[in-house]
Amino acid sequence: MRTKVELIRGQDNTVVEADLMELLQKHVDDYANKWKEQLKLHDQSDKFWDWEFKLQFVISRQPNREGYAIEYEGETQGLMLIETQMHGSRLVEGKRLVYIDGIATAPWNRVYVQRPPKLKGVGTAFLAFARTCSLELGYEGRVGIGVKLRKIDGCQEWANQW
């Protein structure tokens, strides 16, 4: 599965096309080898997330869990983990939703790390994709975001826009 998404290049606000795809070992390796030290250096809330565990023991062993990545020019720009069958809406009782259990954008795409960010819109592209998944599953576009995600710098503001 590969879907085109539009992101915005931070240096000149040009729209660029990136690929949203299933999470692969390459993306997990990019997180471990290219992101993690920068996340620690800038004290980002997701600096200790274990995407290797998410891929090997959550996504691959639980059919209700799905992992995705966004790539631009062969470089991993973002990661997302969703749950598709077990979460219910708090707003509409008895209705299911797609639950975002983990979402991260590369350090160079964060205004807290780099100004201007290399690419803008990674989180928005993931949220739009989760909404599309919700519609396809018959959940009427409902998407939930975990409490722990709301604590990540910028995530609450981003979630409130939707």
PDB file of C-alpha atoms in Angstrom:
ATOM      1  CA  MET A   1       0.000   0.000   0.000  1.00  0.00           C
ATOM      2  CA  ARG A   2       1.340   3.396  -1.011  1.00  0.00           C
ATOM      3  CA  THR A   3      -0.627   6.650  -1.033  1.00  0.00           C
ATOM      4  CA  LYS A   4       0.527  10.076  -2.161  1.00  0.00           C
ATOM      5  CA  VAL A   5       0.202  12.904   0.377  1.00  0.00           C
ATOM      6  CA  GLU A   6       1.070  16.571   0.111  1.00  0.00           C
ATOM      7  CA  LEU A   7       3.505  18.215   2.518  1.00  0.00           C
ATOM      8  CA  ILE A   8       4.895  21.734   2.572  1.00  0.00           C
ATOM      9  CA  ARG A   9       8.623  22.386   2.311  1.00  0.00           C
ATOM     10  CA  GLY A  10       9.478  24.713   5.184  1.00  0.00           C
ATOM     11  CA  GLN A  11      12.172  26.797   3.493  1.00  0.00           C
ATOM     12  CA  ASP A  12       9.924  28.107   0.705  1.00  0.00           C
ATOM     13  CA  ASN A  13       6.383  26.840   1.462  1.00  0.00           C
ATOM     14  CA  THR A  14       6.335  24.810  -1.753  1.00  0.00           C
ATOM     15  CA  VAL A  15       3.932  21.853  -1.842  1.00  0.00           C
ATOM     16  CA  VAL A  16       5.759  18.563  -2.348  1.00  0.00           C
ATOM     17  CA  GLU A  17       4.480  15.033  -2.808  1.00  0.00           C
ATOM     18  CA  ALA A  18       5.425  12.312  -0.320  1.00  0.00           C
ATOM     19  CA  ASP A  19       4.487   8.649   0.100  1.00  0.00           C
ATOM     20  CA  LEU A  20       2.375   7.293   2.955  1.00  0.00           C
ATOM     21  CA  MET A  21       2.960   3.545   3.259  1.00  0.00           C
ATOM     22  CA  GLU A  22       2.888   0.595   5.606  1.00  0.00           C
ATOM     23  CA  LEU A  23       5.485   0.731   8.377  1.00  0.00           C
ATOM     24  CA  LEU A  24       8.585  -1.278   7.461  1.00  0.00           C
ATOM     25  CA  GLN A  25      11.794  -2.198   9.260  1.00  0.00           C
ATOM     26  CA  LYS A  26      13.582   0.529   7.267  1.00  0.00           C
ATOM     27  CA  HIS A  27      11.379   3.175   8.933  1.00  0.00           C
ATOM     28  CA  VAL A  28      12.023   1.765  12.403  1.00  0.00           C
ATOM     29  CA  ASP A  29      15.758   1.741  11.663  1.00  0.00           C
ATOM     30  CA  ASP A  30      15.566   5.382  10.548  1.00  0.00           C
ATOM     31  CA  TYR A  31      13.909   6.276  13.855  1.00  0.00           C
ATOM     32  CA  ALA A  32      16.607   4.451  15.834  1.00  0.00           C
ATOM     33  CA  ASN A  33      19.572   5.653  13.776  1.00  0.00           C
ATOM     34  CA  LYS A  34      18.573   9.131  12.565  1.00  0.00           C
ATOM     35  CA  TRP A  35      15.909  10.464  14.932  1.00  0.00           C
ATOM     36  CA  LYS A  36      16.525   9.180  18.430  1.00  0.00           C
ATOM     37  CA  GLU A  37      19.666  11.152  19.328  1.00  0.00           C
ATOM     38  CA  GLN A  38      18.128  14.388  18.063  1.00  0.00           C
ATOM     39  CA  LEU A  39      14.952  13.713  20.058  1.00  0.00           C
ATOM     40  CA  LYS A  40      17.033  13.177  23.199  1.00  0.00           C
ATOM     41  CA  LEU A  41      19.177  16.246  22.510  1.00  0.00           C
ATOM     42  CA  HIS A  42      16.068  18.432  22.240  1.00  0.00           C
ATOM     43  CA  ASP A  43      14.288  16.638  25.108  1.00  0.00           C
ATOM     44  CA  GLN A  44      11.281  15.642  23.014  1.00  0.00           C
ATOM     45  CA  SER A  45       8.533  13.665  24.762  1.00  0.00           C
ATOM     46  CA  ASP A  46       8.754  10.709  22.368  1.00  0.00           C
ATOM     47  CA  LYS A  47      12.515  10.224  22.701  1.00  0.00           C
ATOM     48  CA  PHE A  48      12.133   6.802  24.340  1.00  0.00           C
ATOM     49  CA  TRP A  49       9.384   5.340  22.177  1.00  0.00           C
ATOM     50  CA  ASP A  50      10.229   1.858  20.974  1.00  0.00           C
ATOM     51  CA  TRP A  51       9.110   1.617  17.357  1.00  0.00           C
ATOM     52  CA  GLU A  52      10.973  -1.697  16.982  1.00  0.00           C
ATOM     53  CA  PHE A  53       8.685  -3.190  19.649  1.00  0.00           C
ATOM     54  CA  LYS A  54       5.632  -1.589  18.025  1.00  0.00           C
ATOM     55  CA  LEU A  55       6.516  -3.189  14.676  1.00  0.00           C
ATOM     56  CA  GLN A  56       7.635  -6.617  15.891  1.00  0.00           C
ATOM     57  CA  PHE A  57       5.268  -7.281  18.785  1.00  0.00           C
ATOM     58  CA  VAL A  58       2.261  -5.038  18.295  1.00  0.00           C
ATOM     59  CA  ILE A  59       1.599  -4.548  14.577  1.00  0.00           C
ATOM     60  CA  SER A  60       2.790  -7.940  13.347  1.00  0.00           C
ATOM     61  CA  ARG A  61       0.904  -9.905  16.043  1.00  0.00           C
ATOM     62  CA  GLN A  62      -2.338  -7.969  16.408  1.00  0.00           C
ATOM     63  CA  PRO A  63      -4.535  -7.722  13.305  1.00  0.00           C
ATOM     64  CA  ASN A  64      -6.346  -4.692  14.742  1.00  0.00           C
ATOM     65  CA  ARG A  65      -3.094  -2.665  14.826  1.00  0.00           C
ATOM     66  CA  GLU A  66      -1.599  -0.985  11.791  1.00  0.00           C
ATOM     67  CA  GLY A  67       1.591   0.986  11.336  1.00  0.00           C
ATOM     68  CA  TYR A  68       2.351   3.624   8.727  1.00  0.00           C
ATOM     69  CA  ALA A  69       5.228   5.838   7.647  1.00  0.00           C
ATOM     70  CA  ILE A  70       5.586   8.880   5.442  1.00  0.00           C
ATOM     71  CA  GLU A  71       8.648   9.066   3.187  1.00  0.00           C
ATOM     72  CA  TYR A  72       9.935  11.987   1.187  1.00  0.00           C
ATOM     73  CA  GLU A  73      12.888  11.472  -1.148  1.00  0.00           C
ATOM     74  CA  GLY A  74      13.554   8.089   0.476  1.00  0.00           C
ATOM     75  CA  GLU A  75      13.792   9.550   3.990  1.00  0.00           C
ATOM     76  CA  THR A  76      11.346   8.688   6.784  1.00  0.00           C
ATOM     77  CA  GLN A  77       9.444  11.828   7.791  1.00  0.00           C
ATOM     78  CA  GLY A  78       6.859  10.405  10.172  1.00  0.00           C
ATOM     79  CA  LEU A  79       5.511   7.275  11.878  1.00  0.00           C
ATOM     80  CA  MET A  80       2.011   6.355  13.061  1.00  0.00           C
ATOM     81  CA  LEU A  81       0.405   3.425  14.894  1.00  0.00           C
ATOM     82  CA  ILE A  82      -3.377   3.014  14.833  1.00  0.00           C
ATOM     83  CA  GLU A  83      -5.892   0.588  16.343  1.00  0.00           C
ATOM     84  CA  THR A  84      -8.939  -0.107  14.168  1.00  0.00           C
ATOM     85  CA  GLN A  85     -11.391  -2.402  15.974  1.00  0.00           C
ATOM     86  CA  MET A  86     -11.520  -2.052  19.751  1.00  0.00           C
ATOM     87  CA  HIS A  87     -11.958   1.627  20.630  1.00  0.00           C
ATOM     88  CA  GLY A  88     -15.287   3.327  21.071  1.00  0.00           C
ATOM     89  CA  SER A  89     -16.247   6.957  20.899  1.00  0.00           C
ATOM     90  CA  ARG A  90     -16.803   8.848  24.142  1.00  0.00           C
ATOM     91  CA  LEU A  91     -18.936  11.369  22.297  1.00  0.00           C
ATOM     92  CA  VAL A  92     -21.204   8.956  20.408  1.00  0.00           C
ATOM     93  CA  GLU A  93     -21.954   5.978  22.640  1.00  0.00           C
ATOM     94  CA  GLY A  94     -21.824   2.594  20.953  1.00  0.00           C
ATOM     95  CA  LYS A  95     -19.863   3.850  17.924  1.00  0.00           C
ATOM     96  CA  ARG A  96     -16.345   2.786  17.053  1.00  0.00           C
ATOM     97  CA  LEU A  97     -13.420   4.897  15.933  1.00  0.00           C
ATOM     98  CA  VAL A  98      -9.898   4.621  14.619  1.00  0.00           C
ATOM     99  CA  TYR A  99      -7.572   5.233  17.550  1.00  0.00           C
ATOM    100  CA  ILE A 100      -4.175   6.853  17.019  1.00  0.00           C
ATOM    101  CA  ASP A 101      -1.929   5.085  19.503  1.00  0.00           C
ATOM    102  CA  GLY A 102       1.357   6.617  18.399  1.00  0.00           C
ATOM    103  CA  ILE A 103       2.364   9.365  16.007  1.00  0.00           C
ATOM    104  CA  ALA A 104       5.731  11.031  15.490  1.00  0.00           C
ATOM    105  CA  THR A 105       7.324  13.351  12.996  1.00  0.00           C
ATOM    106  CA  ALA A 106      11.032  13.464  12.284  1.00  0.00           C
ATOM    107  CA  PRO A 107      12.982  15.910  14.485  1.00  0.00           C
ATOM    108  CA  TRP A 108      13.876  18.136  11.518  1.00  0.00           C
ATOM    109  CA  ASN A 109      10.130  18.611  10.870  1.00  0.00           C
ATOM    110  CA  ARG A 110       9.475  20.057  14.345  1.00  0.00           C
ATOM    111  CA  VAL A 111       9.535  23.789  15.027  1.00  0.00           C
ATOM    112  CA  TYR A 112      10.764  22.924  18.529  1.00  0.00           C
ATOM    113  CA  VAL A 113      13.908  21.478  16.934  1.00  0.00           C
ATOM    114  CA  GLN A 114      14.420  23.303  13.626  1.00  0.00           C
ATOM    115  CA  ARG A 115      13.130  26.622  12.256  1.00  0.00           C
ATOM    116  CA  PRO A 116      11.871  26.501   9.672  1.00  0.00           C
ATOM    117  CA  PRO A 117      11.051  22.795   9.751  1.00  0.00           C
ATOM    118  CA  LYS A 118      12.171  20.814   6.722  1.00  0.00           C
ATOM    119  CA  LEU A 119       8.603  19.666   6.016  1.00  0.00           C
ATOM    120  CA  LYS A 120       5.261  20.748   7.435  1.00  0.00           C
ATOM    121  CA  GLY A 121       2.037  18.757   7.454  1.00  0.00           C
ATOM    122  CA  VAL A 122       3.225  15.265   8.377  1.00  0.00           C
ATOM    123  CA  GLY A 123       0.895  15.016  11.383  1.00  0.00           C
ATOM    124  CA  THR A 124      -1.982  16.514   9.427  1.00  0.00           C
ATOM    125  CA  ALA A 125      -1.460  13.981   6.620  1.00  0.00           C
ATOM    126  CA  PHE A 126      -1.551  11.142   9.150  1.00  0.00           C
ATOM    127  CA  LEU A 127      -4.697  12.473  10.792  1.00  0.00           C
ATOM    128  CA  ALA A 128      -6.416  12.828   7.415  1.00  0.00           C
ATOM    129  CA  PHE A 129      -5.388   9.259   6.570  1.00  0.00           C
ATOM    130  CA  ALA A 130      -6.744   7.972   9.907  1.00  0.00           C
ATOM    131  CA  ARG A 131     -10.011   9.752   9.146  1.00  0.00           C
ATOM    132  CA  THR A 132     -10.128   8.092   5.701  1.00  0.00           C
ATOM    133  CA  CYS A 133      -9.546   4.698   7.356  1.00  0.00           C
ATOM    134  CA  SER A 134     -12.414   5.482   9.742  1.00  0.00           C
ATOM    135  CA  LEU A 135     -14.726   6.299   6.840  1.00  0.00           C
ATOM    136  CA  GLU A 136     -13.720   3.110   4.991  1.00  0.00           C
ATOM    137  CA  LEU A 137     -14.444   1.041   8.106  1.00  0.00           C
ATOM    138  CA  GLY A 138     -17.897   2.601   8.454  1.00  0.00           C
ATOM    139  CA  TYR A 139     -16.963   4.618  11.554  1.00  0.00           C
ATOM    140  CA  GLU A 140     -18.175   7.876   9.981  1.00  0.00           C
ATOM    141  CA  GLY A 141     -14.761   9.562  10.196  1.00  0.00           C
ATOM    142  CA  ARG A 142     -14.372   9.258  13.966  1.00  0.00           C
ATOM    143  CA  VAL A 143     -10.748   9.314  15.132  1.00  0.00           C
ATOM    144  CA  GLY A 144      -9.461   9.211  18.706  1.00  0.00           C
ATOM    145  CA  ILE A 145      -6.090  10.327  20.016  1.00  0.00           C
ATOM    146  CA  GLY A 146      -4.479   8.805  23.099  1.00  0.00           C
ATOM    147  CA  VAL A 147      -4.019  10.807  26.279  1.00  0.00           C
ATOM    148  CA  LYS A 148      -0.255  10.284  26.171  1.00  0.00           C
ATOM    149  CA  LEU A 149      -0.161  11.846  22.705  1.00  0.00           C
ATOM    150  CA  ARG A 150      -1.859  14.990  23.938  1.00  0.00           C
ATOM    151  CA  LYS A 151       1.170  15.601  26.170  1.00  0.00           C
ATOM    152  CA  ILE A 152       3.593  15.764  23.234  1.00  0.00           C
ATOM    153  CA  ASP A 153       4.714  19.253  22.295  1.00  0.00           C
ATOM    154  CA  GLY A 154       2.307  20.658  19.727  1.00  0.00           C
ATOM    155  CA  CYS A 155       0.051  17.604  19.537  1.00  0.00           C
ATOM    156  CA  GLN A 156      -2.810  19.073  21.561  1.00  0.00           C
ATOM    157  CA  GLU A 157      -2.996  22.159  19.363  1.00  0.00           C
ATOM    158  CA  TRP A 158      -2.846  19.977  16.274  1.00  0.00           C
ATOM    159  CA  ALA A 159      -5.606  17.660  17.557  1.00  0.00           C
ATOM    160  CA  ASN A 160      -7.855  20.593  18.434  1.00  0.00           C
ATOM    161  CA  GLN A 161      -7.771  21.757  14.811  1.00  0.00           C
ATOM    162  CA  TRP A 162      -9.645  18.574  13.851  1.00  0.00           C
TER     163      TRP A 162
END
